[in-house]
mmCIF file of C-alpha atoms and ligand atoms in Angstrom:
data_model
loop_
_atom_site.group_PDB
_atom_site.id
_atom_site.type_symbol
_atom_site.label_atom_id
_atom_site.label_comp_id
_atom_site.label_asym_id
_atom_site.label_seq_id
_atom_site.Cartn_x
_atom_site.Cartn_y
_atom_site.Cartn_z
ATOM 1 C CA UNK A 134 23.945 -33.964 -2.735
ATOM 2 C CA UNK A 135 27.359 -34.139 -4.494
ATOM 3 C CA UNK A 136 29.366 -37.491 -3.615
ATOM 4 C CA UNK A 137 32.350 -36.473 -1.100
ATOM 5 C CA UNK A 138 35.541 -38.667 -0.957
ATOM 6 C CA UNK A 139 34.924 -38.605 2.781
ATOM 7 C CA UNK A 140 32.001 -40.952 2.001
ATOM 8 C CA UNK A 141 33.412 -43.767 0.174
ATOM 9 C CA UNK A 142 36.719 -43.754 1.527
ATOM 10 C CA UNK A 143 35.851 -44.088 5.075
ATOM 11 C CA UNK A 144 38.772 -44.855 7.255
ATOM 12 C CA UNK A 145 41.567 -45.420 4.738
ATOM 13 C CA UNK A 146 45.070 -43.785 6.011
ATOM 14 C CA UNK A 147 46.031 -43.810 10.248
ATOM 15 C CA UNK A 148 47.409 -40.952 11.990
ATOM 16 C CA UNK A 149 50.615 -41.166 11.060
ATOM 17 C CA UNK A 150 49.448 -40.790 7.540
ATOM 18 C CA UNK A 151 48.074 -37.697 5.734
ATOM 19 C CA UNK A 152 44.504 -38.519 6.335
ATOM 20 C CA UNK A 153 42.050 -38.809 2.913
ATOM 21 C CA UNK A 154 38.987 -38.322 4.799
ATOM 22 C CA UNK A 155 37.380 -35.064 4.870
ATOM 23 C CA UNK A 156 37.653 -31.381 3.656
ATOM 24 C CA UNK A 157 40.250 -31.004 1.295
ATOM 25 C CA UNK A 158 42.110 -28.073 2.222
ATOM 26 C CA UNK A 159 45.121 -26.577 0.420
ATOM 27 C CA UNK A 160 47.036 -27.681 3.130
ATOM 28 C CA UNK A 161 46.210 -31.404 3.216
ATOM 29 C CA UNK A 162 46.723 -31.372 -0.395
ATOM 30 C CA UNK A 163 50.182 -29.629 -0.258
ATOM 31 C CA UNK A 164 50.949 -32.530 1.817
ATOM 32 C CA UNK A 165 50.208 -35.465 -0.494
ATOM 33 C CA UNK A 166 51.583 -33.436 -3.296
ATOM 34 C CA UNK A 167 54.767 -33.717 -1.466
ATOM 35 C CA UNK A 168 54.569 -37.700 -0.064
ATOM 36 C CA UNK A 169 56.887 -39.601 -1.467
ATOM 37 C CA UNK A 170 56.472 -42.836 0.761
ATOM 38 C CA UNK A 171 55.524 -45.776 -1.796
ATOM 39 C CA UNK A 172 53.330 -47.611 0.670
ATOM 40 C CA UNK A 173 51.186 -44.132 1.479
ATOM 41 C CA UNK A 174 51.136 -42.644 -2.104
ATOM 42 C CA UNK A 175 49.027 -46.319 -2.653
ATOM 43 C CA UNK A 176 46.840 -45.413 -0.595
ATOM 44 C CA UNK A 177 46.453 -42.310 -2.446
ATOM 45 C CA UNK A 178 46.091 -44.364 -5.427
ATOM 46 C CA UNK A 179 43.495 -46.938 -4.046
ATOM 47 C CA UNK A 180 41.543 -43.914 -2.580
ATOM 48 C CA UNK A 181 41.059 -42.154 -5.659
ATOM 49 C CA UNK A 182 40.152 -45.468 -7.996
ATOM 50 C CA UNK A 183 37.452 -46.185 -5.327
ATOM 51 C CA UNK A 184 36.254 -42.706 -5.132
ATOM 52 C CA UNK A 185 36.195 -43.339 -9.664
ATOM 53 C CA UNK A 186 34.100 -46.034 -9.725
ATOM 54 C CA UNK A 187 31.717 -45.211 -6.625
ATOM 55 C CA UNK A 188 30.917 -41.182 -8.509
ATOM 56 C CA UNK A 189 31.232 -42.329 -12.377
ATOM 57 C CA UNK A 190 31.807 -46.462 -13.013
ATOM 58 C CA UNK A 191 33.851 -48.609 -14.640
ATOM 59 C CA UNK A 192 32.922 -47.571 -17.983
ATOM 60 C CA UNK A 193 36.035 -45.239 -20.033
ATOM 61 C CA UNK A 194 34.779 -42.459 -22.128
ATOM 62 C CA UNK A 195 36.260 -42.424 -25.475
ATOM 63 C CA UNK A 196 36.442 -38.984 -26.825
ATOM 64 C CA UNK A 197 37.663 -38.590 -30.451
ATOM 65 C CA UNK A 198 40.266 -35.683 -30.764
ATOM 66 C CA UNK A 199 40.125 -34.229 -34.200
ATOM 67 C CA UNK A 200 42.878 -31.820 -34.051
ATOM 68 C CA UNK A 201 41.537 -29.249 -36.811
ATOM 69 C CA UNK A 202 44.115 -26.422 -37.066
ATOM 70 C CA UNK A 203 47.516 -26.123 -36.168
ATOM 71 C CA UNK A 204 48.039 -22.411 -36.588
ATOM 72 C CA UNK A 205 48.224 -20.161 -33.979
ATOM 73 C CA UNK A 206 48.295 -16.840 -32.789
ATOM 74 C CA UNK A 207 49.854 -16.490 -29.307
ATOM 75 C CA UNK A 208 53.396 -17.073 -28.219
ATOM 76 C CA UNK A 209 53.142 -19.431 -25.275
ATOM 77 C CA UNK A 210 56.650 -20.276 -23.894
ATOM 78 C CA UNK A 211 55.632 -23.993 -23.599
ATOM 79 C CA UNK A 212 53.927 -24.471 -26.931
ATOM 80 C CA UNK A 213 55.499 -26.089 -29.683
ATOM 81 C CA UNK A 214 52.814 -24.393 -32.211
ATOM 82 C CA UNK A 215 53.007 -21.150 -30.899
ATOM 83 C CA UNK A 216 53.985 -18.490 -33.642
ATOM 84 C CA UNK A 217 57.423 -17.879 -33.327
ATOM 85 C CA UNK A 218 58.118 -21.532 -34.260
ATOM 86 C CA UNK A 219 58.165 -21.172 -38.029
ATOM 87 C CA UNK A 220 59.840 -24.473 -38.757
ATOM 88 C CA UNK A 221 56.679 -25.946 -38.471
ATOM 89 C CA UNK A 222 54.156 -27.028 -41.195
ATOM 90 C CA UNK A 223 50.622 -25.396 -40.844
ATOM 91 C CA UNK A 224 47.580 -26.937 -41.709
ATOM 92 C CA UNK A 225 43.712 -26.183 -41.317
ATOM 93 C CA UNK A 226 41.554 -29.086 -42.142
ATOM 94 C CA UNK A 227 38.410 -28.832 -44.330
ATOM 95 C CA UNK A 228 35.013 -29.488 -43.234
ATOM 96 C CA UNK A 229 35.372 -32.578 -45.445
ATOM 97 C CA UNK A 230 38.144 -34.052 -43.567
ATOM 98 C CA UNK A 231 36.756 -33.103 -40.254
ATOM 99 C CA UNK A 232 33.612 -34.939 -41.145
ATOM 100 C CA UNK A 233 35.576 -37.972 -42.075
ATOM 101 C CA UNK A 234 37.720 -37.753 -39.148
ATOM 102 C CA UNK A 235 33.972 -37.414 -36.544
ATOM 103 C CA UNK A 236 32.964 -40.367 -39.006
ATOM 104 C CA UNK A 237 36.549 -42.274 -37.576
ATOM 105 C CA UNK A 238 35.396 -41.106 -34.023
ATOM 106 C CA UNK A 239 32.151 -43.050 -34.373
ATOM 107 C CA UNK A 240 33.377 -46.383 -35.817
ATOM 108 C CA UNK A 241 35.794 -46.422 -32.830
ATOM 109 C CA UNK A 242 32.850 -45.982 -30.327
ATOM 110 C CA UNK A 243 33.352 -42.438 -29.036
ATOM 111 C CA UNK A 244 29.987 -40.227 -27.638
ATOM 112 C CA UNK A 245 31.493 -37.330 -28.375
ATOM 113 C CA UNK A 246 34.106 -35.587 -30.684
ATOM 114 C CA UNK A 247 36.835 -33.281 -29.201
ATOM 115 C CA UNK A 248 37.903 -30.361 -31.821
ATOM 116 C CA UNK A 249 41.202 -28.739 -30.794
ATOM 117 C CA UNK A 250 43.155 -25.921 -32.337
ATOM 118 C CA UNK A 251 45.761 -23.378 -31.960
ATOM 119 C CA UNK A 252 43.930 -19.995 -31.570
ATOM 120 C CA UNK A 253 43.374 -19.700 -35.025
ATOM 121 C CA UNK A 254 41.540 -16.593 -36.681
ATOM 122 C CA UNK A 255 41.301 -18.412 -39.459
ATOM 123 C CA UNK A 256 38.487 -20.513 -37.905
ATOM 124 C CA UNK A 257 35.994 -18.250 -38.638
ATOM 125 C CA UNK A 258 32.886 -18.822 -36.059
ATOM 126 C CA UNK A 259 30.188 -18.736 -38.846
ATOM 127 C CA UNK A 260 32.307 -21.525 -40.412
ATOM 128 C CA UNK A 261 33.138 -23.955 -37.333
ATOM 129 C CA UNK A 262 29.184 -22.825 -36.703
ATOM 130 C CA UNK A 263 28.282 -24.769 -39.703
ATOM 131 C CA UNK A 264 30.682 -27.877 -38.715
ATOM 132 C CA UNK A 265 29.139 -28.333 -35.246
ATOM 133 C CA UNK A 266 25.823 -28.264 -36.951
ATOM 134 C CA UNK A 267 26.662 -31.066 -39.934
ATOM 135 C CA UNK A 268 28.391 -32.829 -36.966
ATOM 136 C CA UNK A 269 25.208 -33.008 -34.504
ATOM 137 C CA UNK A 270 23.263 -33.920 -37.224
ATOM 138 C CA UNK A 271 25.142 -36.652 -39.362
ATOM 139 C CA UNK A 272 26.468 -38.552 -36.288
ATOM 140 C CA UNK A 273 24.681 -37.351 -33.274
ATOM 141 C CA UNK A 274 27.710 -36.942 -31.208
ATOM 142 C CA UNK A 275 28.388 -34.756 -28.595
ATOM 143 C CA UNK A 276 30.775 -31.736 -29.505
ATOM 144 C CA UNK A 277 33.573 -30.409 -27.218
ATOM 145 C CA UNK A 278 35.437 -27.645 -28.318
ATOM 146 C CA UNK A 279 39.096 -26.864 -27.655
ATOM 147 C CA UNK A 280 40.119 -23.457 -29.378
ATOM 148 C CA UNK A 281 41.714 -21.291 -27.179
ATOM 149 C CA UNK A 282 40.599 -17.785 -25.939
ATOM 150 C CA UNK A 283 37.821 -17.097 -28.135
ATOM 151 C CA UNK A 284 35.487 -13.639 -28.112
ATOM 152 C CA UNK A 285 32.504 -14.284 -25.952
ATOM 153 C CA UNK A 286 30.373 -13.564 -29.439
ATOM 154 C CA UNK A 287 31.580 -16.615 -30.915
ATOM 155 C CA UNK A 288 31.459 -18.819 -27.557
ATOM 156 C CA UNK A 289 27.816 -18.069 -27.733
ATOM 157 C CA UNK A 290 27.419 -18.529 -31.722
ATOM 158 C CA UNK A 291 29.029 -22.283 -31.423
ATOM 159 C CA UNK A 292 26.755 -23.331 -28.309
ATOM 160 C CA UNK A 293 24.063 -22.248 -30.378
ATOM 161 C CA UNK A 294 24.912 -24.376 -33.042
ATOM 162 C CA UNK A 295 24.799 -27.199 -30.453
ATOM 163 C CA UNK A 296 28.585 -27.294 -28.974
ATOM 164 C CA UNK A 297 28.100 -29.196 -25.811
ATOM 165 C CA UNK A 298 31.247 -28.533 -23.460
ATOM 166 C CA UNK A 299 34.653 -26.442 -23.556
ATOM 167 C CA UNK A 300 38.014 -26.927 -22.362
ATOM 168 C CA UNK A 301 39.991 -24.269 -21.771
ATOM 169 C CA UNK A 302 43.040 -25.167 -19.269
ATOM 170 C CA UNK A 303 44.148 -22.070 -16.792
ATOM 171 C CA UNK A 304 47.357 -23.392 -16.931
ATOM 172 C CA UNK A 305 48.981 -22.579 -13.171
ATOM 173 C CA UNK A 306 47.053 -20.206 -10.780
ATOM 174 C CA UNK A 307 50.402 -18.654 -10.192
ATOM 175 C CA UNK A 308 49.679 -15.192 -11.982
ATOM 176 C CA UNK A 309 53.112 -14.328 -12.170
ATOM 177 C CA UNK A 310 53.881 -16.967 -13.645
ATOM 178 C CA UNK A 311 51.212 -17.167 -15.826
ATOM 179 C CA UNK A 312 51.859 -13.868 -17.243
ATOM 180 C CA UNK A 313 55.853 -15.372 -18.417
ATOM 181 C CA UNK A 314 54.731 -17.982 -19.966
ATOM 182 C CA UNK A 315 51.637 -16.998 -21.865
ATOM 183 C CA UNK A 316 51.873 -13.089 -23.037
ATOM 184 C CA UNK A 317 48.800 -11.602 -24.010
ATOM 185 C CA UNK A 318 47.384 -10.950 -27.344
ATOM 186 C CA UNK A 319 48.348 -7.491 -28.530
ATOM 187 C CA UNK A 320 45.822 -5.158 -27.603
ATOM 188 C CA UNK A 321 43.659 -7.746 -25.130
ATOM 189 C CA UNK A 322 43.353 -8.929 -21.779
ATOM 190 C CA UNK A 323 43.971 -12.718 -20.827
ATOM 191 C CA UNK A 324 41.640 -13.700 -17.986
ATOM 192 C CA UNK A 325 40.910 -17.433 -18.532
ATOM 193 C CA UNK A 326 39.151 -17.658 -15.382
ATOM 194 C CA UNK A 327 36.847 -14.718 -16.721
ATOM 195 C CA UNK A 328 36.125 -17.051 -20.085
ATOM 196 C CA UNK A 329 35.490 -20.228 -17.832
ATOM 197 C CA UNK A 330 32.672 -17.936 -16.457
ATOM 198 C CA UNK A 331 31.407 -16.927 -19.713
ATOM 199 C CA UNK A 332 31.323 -21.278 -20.655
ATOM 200 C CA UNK A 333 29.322 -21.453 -17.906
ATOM 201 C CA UNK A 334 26.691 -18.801 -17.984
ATOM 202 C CA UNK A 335 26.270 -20.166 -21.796
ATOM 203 C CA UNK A 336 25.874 -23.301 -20.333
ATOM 204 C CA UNK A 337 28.664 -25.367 -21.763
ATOM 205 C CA UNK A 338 30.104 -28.490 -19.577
ATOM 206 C CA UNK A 339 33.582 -26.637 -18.612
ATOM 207 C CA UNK A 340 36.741 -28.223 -18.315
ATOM 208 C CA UNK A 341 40.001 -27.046 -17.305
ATOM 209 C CA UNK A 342 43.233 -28.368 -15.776
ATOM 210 C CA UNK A 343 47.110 -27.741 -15.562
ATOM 211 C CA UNK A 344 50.309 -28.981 -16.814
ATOM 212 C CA UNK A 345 52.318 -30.304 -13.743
ATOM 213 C CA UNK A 346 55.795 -29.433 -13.545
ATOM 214 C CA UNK A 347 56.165 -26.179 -16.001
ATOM 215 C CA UNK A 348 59.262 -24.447 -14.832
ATOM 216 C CA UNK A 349 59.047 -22.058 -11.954
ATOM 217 C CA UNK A 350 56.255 -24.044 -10.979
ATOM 218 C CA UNK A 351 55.859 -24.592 -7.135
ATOM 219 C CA UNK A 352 54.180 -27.089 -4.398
ATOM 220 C CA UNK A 353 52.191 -24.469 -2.938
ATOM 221 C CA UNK A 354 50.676 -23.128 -6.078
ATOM 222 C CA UNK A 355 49.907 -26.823 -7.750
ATOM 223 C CA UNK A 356 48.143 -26.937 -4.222
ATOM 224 C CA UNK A 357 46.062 -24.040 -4.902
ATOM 225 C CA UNK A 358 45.412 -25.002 -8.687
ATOM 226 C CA UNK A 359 43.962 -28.571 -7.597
ATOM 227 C CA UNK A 360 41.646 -26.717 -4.624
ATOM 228 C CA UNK A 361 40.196 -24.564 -7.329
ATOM 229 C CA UNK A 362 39.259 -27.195 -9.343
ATOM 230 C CA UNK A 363 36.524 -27.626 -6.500
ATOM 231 C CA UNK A 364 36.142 -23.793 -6.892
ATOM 232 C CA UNK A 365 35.056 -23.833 -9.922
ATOM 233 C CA UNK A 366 33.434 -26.758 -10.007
ATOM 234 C CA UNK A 367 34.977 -28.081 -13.381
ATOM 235 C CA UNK A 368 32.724 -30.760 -15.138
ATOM 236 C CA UNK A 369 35.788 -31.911 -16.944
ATOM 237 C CA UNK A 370 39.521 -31.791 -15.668
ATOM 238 C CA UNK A 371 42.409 -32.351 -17.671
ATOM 239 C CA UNK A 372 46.276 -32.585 -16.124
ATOM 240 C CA UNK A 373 49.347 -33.826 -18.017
ATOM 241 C CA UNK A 374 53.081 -33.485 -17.165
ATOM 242 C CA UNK A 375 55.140 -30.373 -19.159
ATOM 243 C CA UNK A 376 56.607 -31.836 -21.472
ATOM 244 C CA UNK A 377 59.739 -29.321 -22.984
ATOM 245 C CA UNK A 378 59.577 -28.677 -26.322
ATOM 246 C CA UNK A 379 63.029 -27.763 -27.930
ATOM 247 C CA UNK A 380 62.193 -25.135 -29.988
ATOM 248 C CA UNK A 381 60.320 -22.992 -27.229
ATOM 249 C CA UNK A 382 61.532 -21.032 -24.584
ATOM 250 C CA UNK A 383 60.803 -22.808 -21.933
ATOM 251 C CA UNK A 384 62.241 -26.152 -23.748
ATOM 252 C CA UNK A 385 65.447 -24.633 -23.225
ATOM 253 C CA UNK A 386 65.558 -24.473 -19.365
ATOM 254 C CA UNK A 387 67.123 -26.306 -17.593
ATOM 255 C CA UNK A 388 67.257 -25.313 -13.837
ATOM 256 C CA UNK A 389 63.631 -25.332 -11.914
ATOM 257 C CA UNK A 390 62.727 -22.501 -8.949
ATOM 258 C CA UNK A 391 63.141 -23.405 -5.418
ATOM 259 C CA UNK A 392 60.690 -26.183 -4.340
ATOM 260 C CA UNK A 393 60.023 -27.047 -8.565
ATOM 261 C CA UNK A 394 57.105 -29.367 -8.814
ATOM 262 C CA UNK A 395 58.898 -31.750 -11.308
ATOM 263 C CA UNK A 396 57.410 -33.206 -14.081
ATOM 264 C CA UNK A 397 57.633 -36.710 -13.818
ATOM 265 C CA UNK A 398 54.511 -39.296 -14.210
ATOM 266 C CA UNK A 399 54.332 -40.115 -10.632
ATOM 267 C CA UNK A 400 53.526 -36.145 -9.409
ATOM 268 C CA UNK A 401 51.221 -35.682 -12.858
ATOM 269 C CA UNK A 402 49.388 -39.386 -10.765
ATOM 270 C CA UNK A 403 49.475 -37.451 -7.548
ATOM 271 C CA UNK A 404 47.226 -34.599 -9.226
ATOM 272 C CA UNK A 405 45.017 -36.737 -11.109
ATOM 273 C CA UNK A 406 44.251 -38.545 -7.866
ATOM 274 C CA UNK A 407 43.854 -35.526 -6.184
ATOM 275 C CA UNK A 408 41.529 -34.324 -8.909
ATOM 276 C CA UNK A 409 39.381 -36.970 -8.840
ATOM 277 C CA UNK A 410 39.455 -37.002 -4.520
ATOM 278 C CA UNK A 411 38.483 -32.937 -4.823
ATOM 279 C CA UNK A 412 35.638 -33.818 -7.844
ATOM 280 C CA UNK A 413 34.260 -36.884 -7.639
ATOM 281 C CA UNK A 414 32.018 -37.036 -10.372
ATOM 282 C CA UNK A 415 34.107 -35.139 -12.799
ATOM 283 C CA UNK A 416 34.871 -36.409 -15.928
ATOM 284 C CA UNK A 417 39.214 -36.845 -15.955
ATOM 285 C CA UNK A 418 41.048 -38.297 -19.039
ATOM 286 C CA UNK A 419 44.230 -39.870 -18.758
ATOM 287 C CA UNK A 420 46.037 -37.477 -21.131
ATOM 288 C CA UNK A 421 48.647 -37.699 -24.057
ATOM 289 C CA UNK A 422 50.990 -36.549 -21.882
ATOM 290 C CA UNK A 423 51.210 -38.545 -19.618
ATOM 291 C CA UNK A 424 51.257 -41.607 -22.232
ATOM 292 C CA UNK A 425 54.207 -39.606 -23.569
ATOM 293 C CA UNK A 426 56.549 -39.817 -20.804
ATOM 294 C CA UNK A 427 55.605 -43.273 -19.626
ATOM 295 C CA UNK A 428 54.826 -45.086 -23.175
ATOM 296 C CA UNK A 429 54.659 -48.149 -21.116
ATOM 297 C CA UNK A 430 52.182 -47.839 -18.377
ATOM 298 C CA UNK A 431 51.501 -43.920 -18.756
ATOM 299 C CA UNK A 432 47.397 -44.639 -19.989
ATOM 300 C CA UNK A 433 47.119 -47.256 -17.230
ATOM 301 C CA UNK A 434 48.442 -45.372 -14.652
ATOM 302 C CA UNK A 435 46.087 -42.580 -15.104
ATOM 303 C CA UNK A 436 43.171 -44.647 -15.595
ATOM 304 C CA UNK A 437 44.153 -46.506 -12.341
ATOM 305 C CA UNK A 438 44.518 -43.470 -10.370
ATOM 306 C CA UNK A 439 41.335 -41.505 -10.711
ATOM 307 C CA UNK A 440 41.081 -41.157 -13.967
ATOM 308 C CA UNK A 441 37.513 -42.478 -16.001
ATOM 309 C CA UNK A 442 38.458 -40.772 -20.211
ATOM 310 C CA UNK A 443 40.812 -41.675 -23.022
ATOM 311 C CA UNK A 444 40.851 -39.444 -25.738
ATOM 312 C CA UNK A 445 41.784 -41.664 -29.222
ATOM 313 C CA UNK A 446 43.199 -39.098 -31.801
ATOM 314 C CA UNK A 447 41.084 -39.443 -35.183
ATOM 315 C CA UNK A 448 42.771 -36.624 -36.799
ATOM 316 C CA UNK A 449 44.630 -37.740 -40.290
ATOM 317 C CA UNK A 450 48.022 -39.211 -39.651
ATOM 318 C CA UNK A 451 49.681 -36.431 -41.904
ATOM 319 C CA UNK A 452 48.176 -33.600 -39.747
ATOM 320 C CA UNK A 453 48.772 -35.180 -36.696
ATOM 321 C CA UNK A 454 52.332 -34.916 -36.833
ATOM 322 C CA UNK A 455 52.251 -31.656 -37.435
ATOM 323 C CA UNK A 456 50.297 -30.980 -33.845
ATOM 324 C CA UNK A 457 53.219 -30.985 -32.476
ATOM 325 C CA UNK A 458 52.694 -28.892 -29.130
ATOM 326 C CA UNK A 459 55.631 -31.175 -27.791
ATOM 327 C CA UNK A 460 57.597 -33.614 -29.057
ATOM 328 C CA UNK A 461 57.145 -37.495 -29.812
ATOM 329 C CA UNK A 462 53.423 -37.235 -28.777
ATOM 330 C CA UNK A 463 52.002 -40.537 -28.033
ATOM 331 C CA UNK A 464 48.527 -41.411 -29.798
ATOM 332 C CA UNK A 465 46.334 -43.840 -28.109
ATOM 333 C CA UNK A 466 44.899 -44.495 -31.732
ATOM 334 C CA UNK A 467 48.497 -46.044 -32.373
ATOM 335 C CA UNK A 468 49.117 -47.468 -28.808
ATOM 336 C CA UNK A 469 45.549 -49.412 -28.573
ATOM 337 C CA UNK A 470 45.487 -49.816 -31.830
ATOM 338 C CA UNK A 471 43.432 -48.930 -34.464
ATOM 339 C CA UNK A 472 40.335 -51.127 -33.523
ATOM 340 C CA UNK A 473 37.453 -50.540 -31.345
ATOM 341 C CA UNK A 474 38.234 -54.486 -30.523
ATOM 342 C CA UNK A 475 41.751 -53.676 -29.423
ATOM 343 C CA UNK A 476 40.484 -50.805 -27.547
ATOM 344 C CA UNK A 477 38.346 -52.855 -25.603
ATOM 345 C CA UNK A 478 40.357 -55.760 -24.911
ATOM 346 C CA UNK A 479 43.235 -53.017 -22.994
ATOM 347 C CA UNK A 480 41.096 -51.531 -21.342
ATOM 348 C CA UNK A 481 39.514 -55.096 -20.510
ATOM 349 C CA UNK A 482 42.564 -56.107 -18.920
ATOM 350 C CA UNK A 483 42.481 -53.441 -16.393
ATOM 351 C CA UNK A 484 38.835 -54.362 -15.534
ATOM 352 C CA UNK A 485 37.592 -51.395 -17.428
ATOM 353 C CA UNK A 486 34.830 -51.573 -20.353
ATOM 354 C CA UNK A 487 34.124 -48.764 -22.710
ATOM 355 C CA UNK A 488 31.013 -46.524 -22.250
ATOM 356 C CA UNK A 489 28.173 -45.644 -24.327
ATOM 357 C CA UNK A 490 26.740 -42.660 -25.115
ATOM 358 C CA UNK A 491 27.755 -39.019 -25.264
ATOM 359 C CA UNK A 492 29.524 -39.411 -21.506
ATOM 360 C CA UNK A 493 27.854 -36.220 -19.806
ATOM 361 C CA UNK A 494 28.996 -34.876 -16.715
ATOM 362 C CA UNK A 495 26.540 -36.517 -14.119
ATOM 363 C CA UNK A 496 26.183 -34.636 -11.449
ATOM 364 C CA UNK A 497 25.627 -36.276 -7.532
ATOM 365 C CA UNK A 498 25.583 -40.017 -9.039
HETATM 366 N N1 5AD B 258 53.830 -29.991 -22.445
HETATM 367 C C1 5AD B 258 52.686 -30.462 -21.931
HETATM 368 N N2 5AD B 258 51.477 -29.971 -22.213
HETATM 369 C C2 5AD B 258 51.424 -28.951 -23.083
HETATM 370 N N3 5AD B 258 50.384 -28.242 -23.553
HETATM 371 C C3 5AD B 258 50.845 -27.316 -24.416
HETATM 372 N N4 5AD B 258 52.176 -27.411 -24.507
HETATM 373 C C4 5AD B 258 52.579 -28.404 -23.688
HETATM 374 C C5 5AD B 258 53.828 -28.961 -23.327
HETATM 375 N N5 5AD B 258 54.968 -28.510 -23.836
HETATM 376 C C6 5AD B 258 49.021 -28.446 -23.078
HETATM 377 C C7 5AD B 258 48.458 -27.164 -22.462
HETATM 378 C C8 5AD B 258 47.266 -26.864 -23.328
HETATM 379 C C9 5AD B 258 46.908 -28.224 -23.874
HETATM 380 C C10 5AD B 258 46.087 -28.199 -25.116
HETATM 381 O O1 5AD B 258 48.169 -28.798 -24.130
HETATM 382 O O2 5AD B 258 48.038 -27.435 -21.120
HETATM 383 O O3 5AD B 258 46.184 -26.295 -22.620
#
């Protein structure tokens, strides 16, 4: 029997508050998406870290992010390596440096290693076959992959090889708005809900998640975006502010829709909360982005707030910077530190240890 917030909250919030007991409809989400009250949005806050370490502990998840290729095929409006952006250095690392970089992942204490790309042909699937393999074997780790909309052929071929999970973010449920920001391929359909189906019939964990506050993005639609993370019962769940990216489209706008969700820290808190409230025992890192736009408290806040994964970046400094899907990314690598010791003693002070072992989604705990 899945853990419900309803049964480790118990009577937090009054009447006069938006209650944080029970179902979790898109209308009692809608309303703490829009509570601004400082005293209430605590309880919000307190509500999801005790529904955290009830479902999945104290223990933080380090996942290593090896960020292997930054070329890419699509034209996302939000993306700052999207292929219209041509000022930008490419790179594809070898399976060399990706070893060395899982090898980085392991001294720091990470289960599992994260590998992230632009949709890249150029990642052939016999090839990134191989890596997953030499991977699982050397080190042991567990193996999330990252890589866009991939053909179900090759989603098959890598969990084969022994890929573990998948992230694939849908983005915004809001289809129209979906469709302006993220054309399709030339020649294909773009159904990421579809692919999160095909994860799961191959029996990957499946993650997915949203960037809060893209432009044109409304209340009622972040609403509907955190109730299907229930729907599709996501194993992992990733949120992060939009962060506008100068030389993409949507870095140049300036003026929101009617009832804009804005991108600040505080509303990307509110969904991570809400995330962890709607899926208790889902794994939910406190993302990059959010460390971007707060470089103070931005990784504390989300780990306070619901969320139970950091994801260090192991990829080599020189490649890093050119992952540039917006600007002035923050690396926890840097931030923490390089050391597993440094790590440890951050995440100390906010009563937090780091976990061992790969860091599966368990189910019902
Ligand atoms: N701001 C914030 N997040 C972004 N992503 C891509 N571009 C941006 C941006 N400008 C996120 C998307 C994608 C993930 C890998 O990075 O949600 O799924």
């Amino acid at each position: 029997m899945p853990l419900r917030a309803a049964d480790v909250v118990g009577t937090l919030g009054t009447d006069a508050d938006p209650p944080l007991t029970g179902e979790w409809s898109e209308a009692r989400i809608l309303r703490w998406l829009r509570e601004e009250d400082e005293p209430r949005l605590a309880t919000l806050w307190q509500a999801a870290d005790t529904v955290r370490r009830r479902a999945v502990g104290d223990a933080v998840h380090l996942r290593g992010l090896i960020e292997v290729s930054n070329h890419c095929a699509r034209t996302c409006a939000y993306c700052g390596i999207n292929v219209r952006n041509t000022a930008l250095r490419r790179y594809r690392m070898n399976h060399a440096e990706i070893m060395a970089s899982a090898r980085a992942a392991v001294d720091l204490g990470c289960g599992t290693v994260v590998m992230q790309a632009g949709e890249d042909d150029g990642i052939r699937a016999d090839w990134l076959a191989d890596v997953i393999r030499a991977i699982k074997a050397e080190y042991g780790l567990a193996v999330t992959l990252s890589l866009g909309e991939r053909l179900a052929d090759e989603l098959a071929g890598w969990r084969e090889a022994g890929a573990d999970r998948y992230l694939l973010r849908f983005e915004t449920s809001d289809a129209a708005l979906y469709a302006r920001i993220h054309p399709p391929r030339a020649g294909r359909t773009c159904d990421r809900f579809a692919i999160l189906g095909t994860l799961r019939a191959l029996g990957y964990e499946v993650g997915s998640g949203v960037m809060v506050g893209i432009p044109g993005q409304r209340y009622e639609s972040l609403a509907r975006d955190i109730r299907l993370f229930a729907e599709l019962d996501l194993d992992m769940i990733g949120v992060g502010p939009f962060v506008p990216h100068p030389a993409t489209p949507l870095g140049q706008v300036t003026e929101g829709a009617t009832d804009q969700v804005p991108n600040t820290a505080v509303m990307a808190c509110k969904v991570v909360a809400l995330a962890r409230l709607v899926r208790p025992d889902a794994n939910i890192p406190s993302t990059t982005a959010l460390a971007t736009i707060d470089r103070v408290g931005g990784y504390a806040a989300g780990l306070r707030c619901g969320a139970n994964v950091v994801m260090p970046n192991v990829t080599p400094a020189e490649y890093r910077r050119c992952y540039e899907i917006y600007p002035a990314k923050v690396c926890l690598h840097d931030e923490f530190t390089a050391t597993r010791a440094a790590l440890e003693e951050r995440l100390g002070r906010l009563g937090r240890h780091i976990a061992t072992g790969p860091g599966d989604c368990v189910r019902g705990c």
